[in-house]
């Protein structure tokens, strides 16, 4: 008995009852500085996250100690955490490694963090061993193995999703 019009009706009512806000990306409109701006509420000139240079990825210097794009304590979930809210932060883009919050923060490495694993800081509930990593899947040796490789990545992603959803259901999170 699902009413197909109900979700749109609710969204329309929310839109009509809410103030008009125009959302614009930061400048430069690159994912790393844009996400850092969303997380911190600051412009790139304030948080210092700039876009990656365009060019061959092999020209990029690999930093052995990866640093999150937003410093610990500067994201909106840190403000909520300091205010005593229970937060559950799952895989925010370009954030690695995780740091202590009032709740749980789970971050996954990016391709630049090769050799790094899942990073979890928590006041209970989940451990690194419970969360599978896509970096554990060996790259295909030949194009014929690409389908199997993609299926392995899909399986791990589905496992990660199931664990993340269970984590979300495990406590009455405020955020």
Coordinates of C-alpha atoms in Angstrom, one line a residue, residues 76-169:
X76 CA 30.6 20.0 11.8
X77 CA 30.4 16.6 13.5
X78 CA 33.2 17.7 15.8
X79 CA 31.0 20.7 16.9
X80 CA 28.1 18.4 17.5
X81 CA 30.3 15.9 19.4
X82 CA 31.7 18.7 21.6
X83 CA 28.1 19.8 22.3
X84 CA 27.5 16.3 23.7
X85 CA 25.7 14.9 20.7
X86 CA 26.2 11.2 19.7
X87 CA 27.6 11.2 16.2
X88 CA 28.1 8.4 13.7
X89 CA 30.4 9.4 10.8
X90 CA 30.8 6.8 8.1
X91 CA 33.3 7.3 5.3
X92 CA 33.3 11.0 4.7
X93 CA 35.0 11.7 1.4
X94 CA 38.7 12.7 1.6
X95 CA 38.9 12.2 5.3
X96 CA 41.5 9.7 6.5
X97 CA 42.5 8.7 9.1
X98 CA 39.6 9.0 11.6
X99 CA 39.8 10.7 14.9
X100 CA 38.0 10.5 18.2
X101 CA 34.4 11.8 18.3
X102 CA 31.6 11.3 20.7
X103 CA 30.3 8.2 19.0
X104 CA 32.0 6.5 16.0
X105 CA 34.0 7.7 13.0
X106 CA 34.8 5.2 10.3
X107 CA 37.0 6.3 7.4
X108 CA 38.3 4.4 4.4
X109 CA 41.6 5.1 2.6
X110 CA 41.6 6.6 -0.9
X111 CA 43.7 5.2 -3.7
X112 CA 46.5 7.7 -2.6
X113 CA 46.6 5.9 0.8
X114 CA 47.8 2.6 -0.7
X115 CA 48.7 0.1 1.9
X116 CA 46.5 1.8 4.5
X117 CA 43.5 0.1 6.0
X118 CA 40.1 1.1 7.5
X119 CA 40.4 3.7 10.3
X120 CA 37.9 3.5 13.1
X121 CA 37.7 5.5 16.3
X122 CA 34.9 4.6 18.5
X123 CA 33.7 4.6 22.0
X124 CA 32.5 1.0 21.4
X125 CA 30.6 -1.0 18.8
X126 CA 32.8 -1.8 15.8
X127 CA 36.3 -2.9 15.1
X128 CA 38.6 -2.7 12.1
X129 CA 38.5 -6.4 11.7
X130 CA 34.8 -6.4 11.1
X131 CA 35.0 -4.0 8.1
X132 CA 36.3 -5.5 4.8
X133 CA 38.6 -3.4 2.6
X134 CA 38.5 -3.2 -1.2
X135 CA 42.2 -3.0 -1.1
X136 CA 42.3 -6.6 -0.1
X137 CA 41.1 -7.7 -3.6
X138 CA 44.0 -8.5 -5.9
X139 CA 44.0 -6.5 -9.2
X140 CA 43.1 -8.6 -12.3
X141 CA 46.1 -10.1 -14.0
X142 CA 44.4 -10.1 -17.4
X143 CA 41.3 -8.4 -19.0
X144 CA 39.5 -11.7 -18.8
X145 CA 39.5 -11.5 -15.0
X146 CA 37.9 -8.0 -15.0
X147 CA 34.4 -9.3 -14.5
X148 CA 35.4 -11.4 -11.5
X149 CA 37.4 -8.4 -10.1
X150 CA 34.4 -6.1 -10.5
X151 CA 32.1 -8.7 -8.8
X152 CA 34.6 -9.0 -5.9
X153 CA 34.6 -5.2 -5.4
X154 CA 30.8 -5.2 -5.6
X155 CA 30.6 -8.0 -3.0
X156 CA 32.9 -6.1 -0.6
X157 CA 31.0 -2.8 -1.1
X158 CA 27.7 -4.6 -0.3
X159 CA 29.3 -6.1 2.9
X160 CA 30.5 -2.6 3.8
X161 CA 27.1 -1.2 3.3
X162 CA 25.4 -3.8 5.4
X163 CA 27.9 -3.2 8.3
X164 CA 27.4 0.6 8.0
X165 CA 23.6 0.2 8.1
X166 CA 23.9 -2.0 11.1
X167 CA 26.1 0.5 12.8
X168 CA 23.6 3.3 12.0
X169 CA 20.8 1.1 13.6

